[in-house]
Amino acid sequence: MTDPLDAPTDFTFTVSATDGQARTGHIAMPRGTIRTPAFMPVGTAATVKAMYPEQVRDLGADVVLGNTYHLMLRPGPERMARLGGLHRFMRWDGPILTDSGGFQVMSLSALRKIDEEGVTFRSHIDGTAHRMSPERSIEIQGLLGSDIQMQLDECVRLPAERAEIEKAMRLSLRWAERCRVAFGEQPGKAMFGIVQGGDIPDLRVESARALTDLDLKGYAIGGLAVGEPQAVMLAMIETVEPHLPATKPRYLMGVGTPDDLMQSVMRGIDMFDCVMPTRAGRHGLAYTRHGRINLRNARHAEDTRPLDEASACPAARDYSRAYLHHLVRSEEILGMMLLTWNNLAYYQQLMAGMRAAIAAGRLADFVAETKDGWARAEA
Ligand SMILES: Nc1nc(=O)c2cc3nc(NCCN4CCCCC4)[nH]c3cc2[nH]1
């Protein structure tokens, strides 16, 4: 932790090196520094599933993600505030970024309705009715103690008609303005806008330009990783990137696989979050330098090698594939724990590798070497 005397009082983003469109640097905040490009482990219900917070910190994560939708339903924002906020609750003393709830309302809740004022929905937990406006989403994120708060937006699943995408993008812009007013001035904290516009370039540009005019501290690219091919996702990043300020962080929401991360960093993205490494770990899948390994597969039953003998992570280095196969087949809790630990460690090692490669001007080589490692194993 930084000395309290010189801990930053505001939110400042510094780019220390570039390599093509890629950037490496850091976000300095009172609760800690976020090295970019950064991968944010998802801590949906105030826990990164199957991980102790100390482990998450030790594998190199500087920031974790919380979900307003889940936490507003349980334990509730006012109760969380009475308990001292999310950081104390889950014992994470670094920065926390919270998603605003719009995406989870649309993907998880039953019976939801969107209008100019906000979203009305029924809880997927107990069916109770809830209403969330842009102002209430920012209020909830404040009660949680979130350091980086996301605007409430409307994310449209793809494929979709232009009219629907345009309507949602314009509504999200009006909500961005309302969130900026509700957030006000909170030194040391940030509110990010979210670029929408589906897979339609002119709508993406309009959204990016309008949000840039709001002079926010960071910009997310939303409305992607919602069923479109990777090529479409990458094309939208290329469309939006020139219209976002180079001095502010760019956050691609919900992304992605290791290849998604590398392709997106090359196109100028600084921050990511995805349930892939944690969810895949709970389902017996390991991300490694040798590619993705399904430990449920019988071919591992007598393989005494670890996942990666060169890894600094004990889950990758100290346990045999045979043992991991046994744990997965037996549905033992330790299997979920070890594979989650391995996967998050691999994601953080990938981000650290990209940060160093950008600083050395060799990101393209790093990407090629990484993909070679995956291909060799499959051969
Ligand atoms: N506020 C907000 N706005 C978005 O447009 C958004 C877009 C998103 N797109 C995703 N994709 C998640 C894809 N994920 C991949 C692994 C399996 C589960 C789904 N998450 C998102 C979250 C989002 N949050």
mmCIF file of C-alpha atoms and ligand atoms in Angstrom:
data_model
loop_
_atom_site.group_PDB
_atom_site.id
_atom_site.type_symbol
_atom_site.label_atom_id
_atom_site.label_comp_id
_atom_site.label_asym_id
_atom_site.label_seq_id
_atom_site.Cartn_x
_atom_site.Cartn_y
_atom_site.Cartn_z
ATOM 1 C CA MET A 1 0.000 0.000 0.000
ATOM 2 C CA THR A 2 1.198 3.522 -0.706
ATOM 3 C CA ASP A 3 2.171 5.771 2.207
ATOM 4 C CA PRO A 4 -1.023 7.542 3.345
ATOM 5 C CA LEU A 5 0.890 10.829 3.118
ATOM 6 C CA ASP A 6 1.394 10.505 -0.625
ATOM 7 C CA ALA A 7 -1.670 8.416 -1.545
ATOM 8 C CA PRO A 8 -3.304 10.063 -4.561
ATOM 9 C CA THR A 9 -6.381 12.136 -3.745
ATOM 10 C CA ASP A 10 -7.867 12.043 -7.229
ATOM 11 C CA PHE A 11 -8.300 9.671 -10.189
ATOM 12 C CA THR A 12 -5.458 10.089 -12.710
ATOM 13 C CA PHE A 13 -4.687 7.951 -15.766
ATOM 14 C CA THR A 14 -1.116 7.927 -17.074
ATOM 15 C CA VAL A 15 -0.009 6.256 -20.334
ATOM 16 C CA SER A 16 3.654 5.289 -19.908
ATOM 17 C CA ALA A 17 4.230 3.608 -23.300
ATOM 18 C CA THR A 18 2.431 2.825 -26.545
ATOM 19 C CA ASP A 19 2.941 0.177 -29.234
ATOM 20 C CA GLY A 20 0.706 0.884 -32.231
ATOM 21 C CA GLN A 21 -2.784 1.474 -30.825
ATOM 22 C CA ALA A 22 -1.898 -0.426 -27.632
ATOM 23 C CA ARG A 23 -1.109 1.497 -24.416
ATOM 24 C CA THR A 24 0.321 0.557 -21.060
ATOM 25 C CA GLY A 25 0.166 2.732 -17.952
ATOM 26 C CA HIS A 26 -1.754 3.033 -14.720
ATOM 27 C CA ILE A 27 -4.745 4.588 -13.009
ATOM 28 C CA ALA A 28 -3.778 6.146 -9.654
ATOM 29 C CA MET A 29 -6.643 6.274 -7.132
ATOM 30 C CA PRO A 30 -6.798 6.736 -3.319
ATOM 31 C CA ARG A 31 -7.455 3.010 -2.771
ATOM 32 C CA GLY A 32 -4.605 1.909 -5.005
ATOM 33 C CA THR A 33 -3.075 1.876 -8.471
ATOM 34 C CA ILE A 34 -4.497 -0.095 -11.396
ATOM 35 C CA ARG A 35 -1.834 -1.238 -13.880
ATOM 36 C CA THR A 36 -3.159 -1.198 -17.442
ATOM 37 C CA PRO A 37 -3.984 -3.109 -19.544
ATOM 38 C CA ALA A 38 -5.894 -4.604 -16.600
ATOM 39 C CA PHE A 39 -8.110 -7.647 -16.165
ATOM 40 C CA MET A 40 -10.718 -7.260 -13.407
ATOM 41 C CA PRO A 41 -11.835 -10.539 -11.765
ATOM 42 C CA VAL A 42 -15.607 -10.576 -11.395
ATOM 43 C CA GLY A 43 -16.843 -10.518 -7.795
ATOM 44 C CA THR A 44 -20.581 -10.508 -8.567
ATOM 45 C CA ALA A 45 -22.118 -11.118 -5.094
ATOM 46 C CA ALA A 46 -19.255 -9.597 -3.073
ATOM 47 C CA THR A 47 -16.977 -12.567 -3.720
ATOM 48 C CA VAL A 48 -14.715 -13.699 -6.523
ATOM 49 C CA LYS A 49 -16.224 -17.177 -6.524
ATOM 50 C CA ALA A 50 -14.040 -19.913 -4.918
ATOM 51 C CA MET A 51 -11.228 -17.463 -4.116
ATOM 52 C CA TYR A 52 -9.969 -15.794 -0.940
ATOM 53 C CA PRO A 53 -9.440 -12.034 -1.457
ATOM 54 C CA GLU A 54 -5.763 -12.475 -0.445
ATOM 55 C CA GLN A 55 -5.301 -14.987 -3.302
ATOM 56 C CA VAL A 56 -6.905 -12.567 -5.783
ATOM 57 C CA ARG A 57 -4.505 -9.851 -4.660
ATOM 58 C CA ASP A 58 -1.471 -12.182 -4.684
ATOM 59 C CA LEU A 59 -2.056 -13.302 -8.272
ATOM 60 C CA GLY A 60 -1.765 -9.690 -9.417
ATOM 61 C CA ALA A 61 -5.286 -8.293 -9.651
ATOM 62 C CA ASP A 62 -5.385 -4.596 -8.722
ATOM 63 C CA VAL A 63 -9.175 -4.114 -9.037
ATOM 64 C CA VAL A 64 -12.262 -6.345 -8.864
ATOM 65 C CA LEU A 65 -15.750 -5.913 -10.278
ATOM 66 C CA GLY A 66 -19.002 -5.885 -8.306
ATOM 67 C CA ASN A 67 -22.542 -5.984 -9.666
ATOM 68 C CA THR A 68 -25.084 -3.389 -8.564
ATOM 69 C CA TYR A 69 -28.005 -5.627 -9.615
ATOM 70 C CA HIS A 70 -26.971 -8.566 -7.405
ATOM 71 C CA LEU A 71 -25.903 -6.437 -4.420
ATOM 72 C CA MET A 72 -29.038 -4.266 -4.472
ATOM 73 C CA LEU A 73 -31.138 -7.416 -4.173
ATOM 74 C CA ARG A 74 -28.897 -9.028 -1.554
ATOM 75 C CA PRO A 75 -27.703 -7.779 0.986
ATOM 76 C CA GLY A 76 -29.133 -4.393 -0.161
ATOM 77 C CA PRO A 77 -27.352 -1.041 -0.542
ATOM 78 C CA GLU A 78 -28.495 0.608 2.703
ATOM 79 C CA ARG A 79 -27.538 -2.515 4.703
ATOM 80 C CA MET A 80 -24.142 -2.625 2.924
ATOM 81 C CA ALA A 81 -23.579 1.023 3.902
ATOM 82 C CA ARG A 82 -24.503 0.252 7.538
ATOM 83 C CA LEU A 83 -21.952 -2.564 7.447
ATOM 84 C CA GLY A 84 -19.210 -0.173 6.325
ATOM 85 C CA GLY A 85 -19.386 -0.683 2.569
ATOM 86 C CA LEU A 86 -18.353 -3.349 0.080
ATOM 87 C CA HIS A 87 -14.569 -3.067 0.633
ATOM 88 C CA ARG A 88 -14.839 -3.852 4.358
ATOM 89 C CA PHE A 89 -17.619 -6.395 3.782
ATOM 90 C CA MET A 90 -15.578 -8.547 1.376
ATOM 91 C CA ARG A 91 -12.133 -7.545 2.738
ATOM 92 C CA TRP A 92 -10.857 -6.083 -0.542
ATOM 93 C CA ASP A 93 -8.889 -2.880 0.097
ATOM 94 C CA GLY A 94 -8.069 -2.048 -3.533
ATOM 95 C CA PRO A 95 -10.293 -0.256 -6.047
ATOM 96 C CA ILE A 96 -13.686 -1.766 -6.908
ATOM 97 C CA LEU A 97 -15.530 -1.063 -10.166
ATOM 98 C CA THR A 98 -19.272 -1.684 -10.109
ATOM 99 C CA ASP A 99 -21.442 -2.328 -13.145
ATOM 100 C CA SER A 100 -24.640 -0.275 -13.038
ATOM 101 C CA GLY A 101 -27.218 -3.056 -13.198
ATOM 102 C CA GLY A 102 -28.806 -2.481 -16.592
ATOM 103 C CA PHE A 103 -27.161 -5.451 -18.255
ATOM 104 C CA GLN A 104 -27.984 -7.839 -15.399
ATOM 105 C CA VAL A 105 -31.592 -6.613 -15.267
ATOM 106 C CA MET A 106 -31.967 -7.515 -18.948
ATOM 107 C CA SER A 107 -30.127 -10.829 -18.663
ATOM 108 C CA LEU A 108 -31.289 -12.112 -15.275
ATOM 109 C CA SER A 109 -34.529 -10.602 -14.059
ATOM 110 C CA ALA A 110 -38.028 -11.703 -15.007
ATOM 111 C CA LEU A 111 -40.662 -9.285 -16.231
ATOM 112 C CA ARG A 112 -38.622 -6.156 -16.864
ATOM 113 C CA LYS A 113 -39.687 -2.931 -18.534
ATOM 114 C CA ILE A 114 -37.582 -0.009 -19.725
ATOM 115 C CA ASP A 115 -38.921 3.529 -20.046
ATOM 116 C CA GLU A 116 -37.453 7.047 -20.064
ATOM 117 C CA GLU A 117 -37.327 7.095 -16.267
ATOM 118 C CA GLY A 118 -35.488 3.803 -15.763
ATOM 119 C CA VAL A 119 -35.970 0.032 -15.537
ATOM 120 C CA THR A 120 -38.708 -1.796 -13.657
ATOM 121 C CA PHE A 121 -38.080 -5.463 -12.960
ATOM 122 C CA ARG A 122 -38.799 -8.426 -10.769
ATOM 123 C CA SER A 123 -35.968 -9.983 -8.744
ATOM 124 C CA HIS A 124 -34.725 -13.338 -10.089
ATOM 125 C CA ILE A 125 -34.264 -14.317 -6.409
ATOM 126 C CA ASP A 126 -37.725 -13.757 -4.881
ATOM 127 C CA GLY A 127 -39.855 -12.117 -7.557
ATOM 128 C CA THR A 128 -40.185 -8.798 -5.676
ATOM 129 C CA ALA A 129 -40.667 -5.727 -7.866
ATOM 130 C CA HIS A 130 -37.848 -3.181 -8.148
ATOM 131 C CA ARG A 131 -37.286 0.080 -9.971
ATOM 132 C CA MET A 132 -33.906 1.471 -10.957
ATOM 133 C CA SER A 133 -33.392 4.912 -12.409
ATOM 134 C CA PRO A 134 -30.021 6.364 -13.478
ATOM 135 C CA GLU A 135 -30.024 8.395 -10.262
ATOM 136 C CA ARG A 136 -30.827 5.366 -8.065
ATOM 137 C CA SER A 137 -28.096 3.272 -9.769
ATOM 138 C CA ILE A 138 -25.485 5.950 -8.960
ATOM 139 C CA GLU A 139 -26.897 6.271 -5.409
ATOM 140 C CA ILE A 140 -26.617 2.475 -4.918
ATOM 141 C CA GLN A 141 -23.052 2.405 -6.257
ATOM 142 C CA GLY A 142 -22.231 5.241 -3.833
ATOM 143 C CA LEU A 143 -23.783 3.341 -0.898
ATOM 144 C CA LEU A 144 -21.691 0.293 -1.837
ATOM 145 C CA GLY A 145 -18.581 2.509 -1.743
ATOM 146 C CA SER A 146 -17.668 1.830 -5.380
ATOM 147 C CA ASP A 147 -14.556 3.598 -6.690
ATOM 148 C CA ILE A 148 -15.418 3.418 -10.409
ATOM 149 C CA GLN A 149 -19.147 3.652 -11.092
ATOM 150 C CA MET A 150 -20.801 2.830 -14.414
ATOM 151 C CA GLN A 151 -23.680 4.786 -15.881
ATOM 152 C CA LEU A 152 -27.037 3.021 -16.205
ATOM 153 C CA ASP A 153 -27.485 2.078 -19.859
ATOM 154 C CA GLU A 154 -29.511 -0.135 -22.159
ATOM 155 C CA CYS A 155 -27.565 -2.946 -23.792
ATOM 156 C CA VAL A 156 -29.203 -4.541 -26.848
ATOM 157 C CA ARG A 157 -28.487 -8.173 -27.686
ATOM 158 C CA LEU A 158 -27.285 -8.757 -31.267
ATOM 159 C CA PRO A 159 -28.506 -9.288 -33.941
ATOM 160 C CA ALA A 160 -31.038 -6.451 -33.685
ATOM 161 C CA GLU A 161 -32.745 -3.935 -35.975
ATOM 162 C CA ARG A 162 -31.252 -0.463 -36.425
ATOM 163 C CA ALA A 163 -34.326 1.217 -34.916
ATOM 164 C CA GLU A 164 -33.994 -0.752 -31.671
ATOM 165 C CA ILE A 165 -30.237 -0.144 -31.439
ATOM 166 C CA GLU A 166 -30.643 3.572 -32.161
ATOM 167 C CA LYS A 167 -33.406 3.985 -29.553
ATOM 168 C CA ALA A 168 -31.342 2.247 -26.868
ATOM 169 C CA MET A 169 -28.177 4.192 -27.743
ATOM 170 C CA ARG A 170 -29.945 7.568 -27.509
ATOM 171 C CA LEU A 171 -31.662 6.585 -24.225
ATOM 172 C CA SER A 172 -28.275 5.554 -22.834
ATOM 173 C CA LEU A 173 -26.854 8.974 -23.779
ATOM 174 C CA ARG A 174 -29.657 10.758 -21.892
ATOM 175 C CA TRP A 175 -29.030 8.450 -18.932
ATOM 176 C CA ALA A 176 -25.292 9.198 -19.081
ATOM 177 C CA GLU A 177 -26.070 12.889 -18.612
ATOM 178 C CA ARG A 178 -28.403 12.140 -15.668
ATOM 179 C CA CYS A 179 -25.772 9.858 -14.088
ATOM 180 C CA ARG A 180 -23.122 12.569 -14.451
ATOM 181 C CA VAL A 181 -25.380 15.030 -12.601
ATOM 182 C CA ALA A 182 -26.249 12.447 -9.919
ATOM 183 C CA PHE A 183 -22.571 11.513 -9.455
ATOM 184 C CA GLY A 184 -21.499 15.138 -9.099
ATOM 185 C CA GLU A 185 -17.895 15.800 -8.043
ATOM 186 C CA GLN A 186 -16.368 12.923 -6.040
ATOM 187 C CA PRO A 187 -12.550 13.367 -5.917
ATOM 188 C CA GLY A 188 -10.765 10.001 -6.002
ATOM 189 C CA LYS A 189 -13.754 8.317 -7.622
ATOM 190 C CA ALA A 190 -14.897 8.123 -11.238
ATOM 191 C CA MET A 191 -18.044 7.626 -13.253
ATOM 192 C CA PHE A 192 -17.573 6.035 -16.683
ATOM 193 C CA GLY A 193 -19.888 6.477 -19.658
ATOM 194 C CA ILE A 194 -20.762 3.448 -21.806
ATOM 195 C CA VAL A 195 -20.626 3.616 -25.611
ATOM 196 C CA GLN A 196 -23.544 1.836 -27.244
ATOM 197 C CA GLY A 197 -24.671 1.535 -30.871
ATOM 198 C CA GLY A 198 -24.686 -2.223 -31.490
ATOM 199 C CA ASP A 199 -22.902 -3.283 -34.708
ATOM 200 C CA ILE A 200 -23.764 -0.056 -36.570
ATOM 201 C CA PRO A 201 -20.693 2.171 -37.123
ATOM 202 C CA ASP A 202 -22.435 5.547 -37.443
ATOM 203 C CA LEU A 203 -24.397 4.964 -34.217
ATOM 204 C CA ARG A 204 -21.206 3.877 -32.417
ATOM 205 C CA VAL A 205 -19.442 7.087 -33.533
ATOM 206 C CA GLU A 206 -22.389 9.269 -32.483
ATOM 207 C CA SER A 207 -22.412 7.626 -29.036
ATOM 208 C CA ALA A 208 -18.639 7.950 -28.548
ATOM 209 C CA ARG A 209 -18.599 11.613 -29.588
ATOM 210 C CA ALA A 210 -21.557 12.571 -27.393
ATOM 211 C CA LEU A 211 -20.015 10.850 -24.361
ATOM 212 C CA THR A 212 -16.637 12.479 -25.029
ATOM 213 C CA ASP A 213 -18.392 15.871 -24.906
ATOM 214 C CA LEU A 214 -19.465 15.016 -21.317
ATOM 215 C CA ASP A 215 -15.752 14.973 -20.368
ATOM 216 C CA LEU A 216 -15.998 11.859 -18.173
ATOM 217 C CA LYS A 217 -13.047 10.190 -16.407
ATOM 218 C CA GLY A 218 -13.289 6.976 -18.440
ATOM 219 C CA TYR A 219 -15.190 5.330 -21.260
ATOM 220 C CA ALA A 220 -16.569 1.801 -21.475
ATOM 221 C CA ILE A 221 -17.521 0.115 -24.718
ATOM 222 C CA GLY A 222 -20.743 -1.767 -24.019
ATOM 223 C CA GLY A 223 -23.205 -3.659 -26.139
ATOM 224 C CA LEU A 224 -20.572 -6.191 -27.223
ATOM 225 C CA ALA A 225 -19.853 -9.799 -26.275
ATOM 226 C CA VAL A 226 -23.604 -10.249 -26.630
ATOM 227 C CA GLY A 227 -23.619 -12.939 -29.320
ATOM 228 C CA GLU A 228 -21.757 -11.263 -32.176
ATOM 229 C CA PRO A 229 -18.718 -12.902 -33.831
ATOM 230 C CA GLN A 230 -15.278 -11.753 -32.607
ATOM 231 C CA ALA A 231 -14.693 -10.027 -35.956
ATOM 232 C CA VAL A 232 -17.731 -7.792 -35.419
ATOM 233 C CA MET A 233 -16.624 -6.990 -31.860
ATOM 234 C CA LEU A 234 -13.134 -6.038 -33.082
ATOM 235 C CA ALA A 235 -14.556 -3.964 -35.945
ATOM 236 C CA MET A 236 -16.666 -1.975 -33.475
ATOM 237 C CA ILE A 237 -13.603 -1.324 -31.276
ATOM 238 C CA GLU A 238 -11.739 -0.043 -34.351
ATOM 239 C CA THR A 239 -14.747 2.160 -35.216
ATOM 240 C CA VAL A 240 -15.058 3.662 -31.731
ATOM 241 C CA GLU A 241 -11.384 4.012 -30.706
ATOM 242 C CA PRO A 242 -10.503 7.104 -32.795
ATOM 243 C CA HIS A 243 -13.464 8.969 -31.257
ATOM 244 C CA LEU A 244 -12.507 8.411 -27.614
ATOM 245 C CA PRO A 245 -9.965 10.656 -25.847
ATOM 246 C CA ALA A 246 -6.518 9.004 -25.808
ATOM 247 C CA THR A 247 -5.909 10.395 -22.299
ATOM 248 C CA LYS A 248 -8.800 8.501 -20.691
ATOM 249 C CA PRO A 249 -9.054 4.732 -19.972
ATOM 250 C CA ARG A 250 -11.109 2.518 -22.290
ATOM 251 C CA TYR A 251 -12.970 -0.435 -20.707
ATOM 252 C CA LEU A 252 -14.420 -3.245 -22.851
ATOM 253 C CA MET A 253 -17.273 -4.760 -20.823
ATOM 254 C CA GLY A 254 -17.712 -8.508 -20.444
ATOM 255 C CA VAL A 255 -14.668 -9.522 -22.483
ATOM 256 C CA GLY A 256 -13.299 -12.134 -22.836
ATOM 257 C CA THR A 257 -11.186 -15.102 -23.873
ATOM 258 C CA PRO A 258 -7.363 -14.771 -23.806
ATOM 259 C CA ASP A 259 -7.420 -14.176 -27.580
ATOM 260 C CA ASP A 260 -10.154 -11.528 -27.194
ATOM 261 C CA LEU A 261 -7.972 -9.755 -24.617
ATOM 262 C CA MET A 262 -4.878 -9.702 -26.847
ATOM 263 C CA GLN A 263 -6.769 -8.618 -29.969
ATOM 264 C CA SER A 264 -8.552 -5.858 -28.023
ATOM 265 C CA VAL A 265 -5.405 -4.565 -26.276
ATOM 266 C CA MET A 266 -3.796 -4.278 -29.730
ATOM 267 C CA ARG A 267 -6.751 -2.042 -30.693
ATOM 268 C CA GLY A 268 -6.395 0.318 -27.718
ATOM 269 C CA ILE A 269 -8.429 -1.185 -24.859
ATOM 270 C CA ASP A 270 -7.082 -0.679 -21.294
ATOM 271 C CA MET A 271 -9.535 -2.563 -19.004
ATOM 272 C CA PHE A 272 -11.515 -5.803 -19.137
ATOM 273 C CA ASP A 273 -13.829 -7.929 -16.995
ATOM 274 C CA CYS A 274 -15.225 -11.378 -17.735
ATOM 275 C CA VAL A 275 -16.635 -14.352 -15.832
ATOM 276 C CA MET A 276 -14.867 -16.676 -18.308
ATOM 277 C CA PRO A 277 -11.812 -17.623 -16.160
ATOM 278 C CA THR A 278 -13.824 -18.127 -12.958
ATOM 279 C CA ARG A 279 -16.868 -19.799 -14.559
ATOM 280 C CA ALA A 280 -14.696 -22.059 -16.763
ATOM 281 C CA GLY A 281 -12.674 -23.065 -13.677
ATOM 282 C CA ARG A 282 -15.840 -24.206 -11.906
ATOM 283 C CA HIS A 283 -16.673 -26.328 -14.956
ATOM 284 C CA GLY A 284 -13.315 -28.140 -15.105
ATOM 285 C CA LEU A 285 -11.664 -26.003 -17.807
ATOM 286 C CA ALA A 286 -8.075 -24.737 -17.371
ATOM 287 C CA TYR A 287 -6.557 -21.823 -19.297
ATOM 288 C CA THR A 288 -2.794 -22.369 -19.639
ATOM 289 C CA ARG A 289 0.261 -21.417 -21.707
ATOM 290 C CA HIS A 290 -0.481 -24.654 -23.591
ATOM 291 C CA GLY A 291 -4.016 -23.587 -24.504
ATOM 292 C CA ARG A 292 -7.333 -24.589 -22.916
ATOM 293 C CA ILE A 293 -7.454 -27.992 -21.214
ATOM 294 C CA ASN A 294 -10.681 -29.798 -20.278
ATOM 295 C CA LEU A 295 -9.753 -31.726 -17.144
ATOM 296 C CA ARG A 296 -12.969 -33.771 -17.366
ATOM 297 C CA ASN A 297 -11.443 -35.578 -20.361
ATOM 298 C CA ALA A 298 -10.324 -39.175 -19.602
ATOM 299 C CA ARG A 299 -6.958 -38.610 -21.305
ATOM 300 C CA HIS A 300 -5.798 -36.829 -18.116
ATOM 301 C CA ALA A 301 -6.614 -39.768 -15.794
ATOM 302 C CA GLU A 302 -2.967 -40.859 -15.380
ATOM 303 C CA ASP A 303 -1.118 -37.737 -16.474
ATOM 304 C CA THR A 304 1.259 -36.883 -13.627
ATOM 305 C CA ARG A 305 2.352 -33.545 -15.145
ATOM 306 C CA PRO A 306 1.057 -30.292 -13.602
ATOM 307 C CA LEU A 307 -0.854 -27.833 -15.776
ATOM 308 C CA ASP A 308 2.270 -25.665 -16.132
ATOM 309 C CA GLU A 309 5.490 -26.478 -14.284
ATOM 310 C CA ALA A 310 6.829 -22.981 -15.105
ATOM 311 C CA SER A 311 3.911 -21.138 -13.476
ATOM 312 C CA ALA A 312 4.287 -19.112 -10.261
ATOM 313 C CA CYS A 313 0.784 -20.236 -9.264
ATOM 314 C CA PRO A 314 0.726 -23.328 -6.974
ATOM 315 C CA ALA A 315 -2.538 -24.512 -8.586
ATOM 316 C CA ALA A 316 -0.777 -24.690 -11.972
ATOM 317 C CA ARG A 317 2.609 -25.919 -10.743
ATOM 318 C CA ASP A 318 2.057 -28.318 -7.807
ATOM 319 C CA TYR A 319 -0.947 -30.524 -8.666
ATOM 320 C CA SER A 320 -1.026 -33.295 -11.280
ATOM 321 C CA ARG A 321 -3.534 -33.303 -14.111
ATOM 322 C CA ALA A 322 -4.546 -36.767 -12.887
ATOM 323 C CA TYR A 323 -5.487 -35.304 -9.512
ATOM 324 C CA LEU A 324 -7.342 -32.365 -11.089
ATOM 325 C CA HIS A 325 -9.166 -34.834 -13.363
ATOM 326 C CA HIS A 326 -10.170 -36.868 -10.306
ATOM 327 C CA LEU A 327 -11.418 -33.774 -8.445
ATOM 328 C CA VAL A 328 -13.433 -32.592 -11.465
ATOM 329 C CA ARG A 329 -14.960 -36.026 -12.122
ATOM 330 C CA SER A 330 -15.759 -36.365 -8.384
ATOM 331 C CA GLU A 331 -17.238 -32.835 -8.358
ATOM 332 C CA GLU A 332 -15.016 -32.007 -5.407
ATOM 333 C CA ILE A 333 -15.013 -28.351 -4.258
ATOM 334 C CA LEU A 334 -11.193 -28.291 -4.339
ATOM 335 C CA GLY A 335 -11.339 -28.882 -8.107
ATOM 336 C CA MET A 336 -13.291 -25.657 -8.565
ATOM 337 C CA MET A 337 -10.931 -23.805 -6.226
ATOM 338 C CA LEU A 338 -7.704 -24.946 -7.913
ATOM 339 C CA LEU A 339 -8.912 -24.379 -11.490
ATOM 340 C CA THR A 340 -10.352 -20.953 -10.640
ATOM 341 C CA TRP A 341 -7.015 -20.036 -9.033
ATOM 342 C CA ASN A 342 -5.093 -21.341 -12.073
ATOM 343 C CA ASN A 343 -7.303 -19.490 -14.563
ATOM 344 C CA LEU A 344 -7.178 -16.128 -12.810
ATOM 345 C CA ALA A 345 -3.390 -16.505 -12.431
ATOM 346 C CA TYR A 346 -3.100 -17.237 -16.157
ATOM 347 C CA TYR A 347 -5.221 -14.191 -17.056
ATOM 348 C CA GLN A 348 -3.110 -11.948 -14.811
ATOM 349 C CA GLN A 349 0.129 -13.388 -16.220
ATOM 350 C CA LEU A 350 -1.206 -12.673 -19.734
ATOM 351 C CA MET A 351 -1.982 -9.040 -18.791
ATOM 352 C CA ALA A 352 1.424 -8.603 -17.116
ATOM 353 C CA GLY A 353 3.073 -10.065 -20.220
ATOM 354 C CA MET A 354 1.215 -7.618 -22.472
ATOM 355 C CA ARG A 355 2.093 -4.635 -20.230
ATOM 356 C CA ALA A 356 5.788 -5.564 -20.431
ATOM 357 C CA ALA A 357 5.609 -6.266 -24.178
ATOM 358 C CA ILE A 358 4.002 -2.877 -24.901
ATOM 359 C CA ALA A 359 6.676 -1.140 -22.787
ATOM 360 C CA ALA A 360 9.317 -2.967 -24.872
ATOM 361 C CA GLY A 361 7.552 -2.255 -28.205
ATOM 362 C CA ARG A 362 7.107 -5.968 -28.939
ATOM 363 C CA LEU A 363 3.376 -6.633 -28.415
ATOM 364 C CA ALA A 364 2.949 -8.231 -31.879
ATOM 365 C CA ASP A 365 5.759 -10.705 -31.080
ATOM 366 C CA PHE A 366 4.239 -11.453 -27.657
ATOM 367 C CA VAL A 367 0.856 -12.177 -29.243
ATOM 368 C CA ALA A 368 2.439 -14.454 -31.853
ATOM 369 C CA GLU A 369 4.518 -16.318 -29.216
ATOM 370 C CA THR A 370 1.428 -16.775 -27.006
ATOM 371 C CA LYS A 371 -0.649 -18.187 -29.862
ATOM 372 C CA ASP A 372 2.256 -20.481 -30.867
ATOM 373 C CA GLY A 373 2.229 -21.894 -27.317
ATOM 374 C CA TRP A 374 -1.456 -22.694 -27.620
ATOM 375 C CA ALA A 375 -1.056 -24.234 -31.092
ATOM 376 C CA ARG A 376 1.931 -26.420 -30.138
ATOM 377 C CA ALA A 377 -0.060 -28.114 -27.391
ATOM 378 C CA GLU A 378 -3.005 -28.824 -29.653
ATOM 379 C CA ALA A 379 -0.712 -30.321 -32.326
HETATM 380 N N1 LIG B 1 -23.701 -1.863 -18.060
HETATM 381 C C1 LIG B 1 -23.358 -2.713 -19.025
HETATM 382 N N2 LIG B 1 -23.555 -2.355 -20.311
HETATM 383 C C2 LIG B 1 -23.203 -3.171 -21.347
HETATM 384 O O1 LIG B 1 -23.448 -2.801 -22.520
HETATM 385 C C3 LIG B 1 -22.619 -4.457 -21.036
HETATM 386 C C4 LIG B 1 -22.290 -5.342 -22.067
HETATM 387 C C5 LIG B 1 -21.792 -6.604 -21.718
HETATM 388 N N3 LIG B 1 -21.468 -7.650 -22.509
HETATM 389 C C6 LIG B 1 -21.142 -8.639 -21.660
HETATM 390 N N4 LIG B 1 -20.829 -9.866 -22.105
HETATM 391 C C7 LIG B 1 -20.658 -10.957 -21.165
HETATM 392 C C8 LIG B 1 -20.255 -12.148 -21.974
HETATM 393 N N5 LIG B 1 -19.982 -13.240 -21.061
HETATM 394 C C9 LIG B 1 -18.915 -14.075 -21.653
HETATM 395 C C10 LIG B 1 -18.603 -15.263 -20.774
HETATM 396 C C11 LIG B 1 -19.859 -16.084 -20.488
HETATM 397 C C12 LIG B 1 -20.962 -15.213 -19.918
HETATM 398 C C13 LIG B 1 -21.229 -14.003 -20.801
HETATM 399 N N6 LIG B 1 -21.191 -8.290 -20.355
HETATM 400 C C14 LIG B 1 -21.620 -6.973 -20.361
HETATM 401 C C15 LIG B 1 -21.926 -6.084 -19.335
HETATM 402 C C16 LIG B 1 -22.428 -4.812 -19.676
HETATM 403 N N7 LIG B 1 -22.757 -3.920 -18.694
#
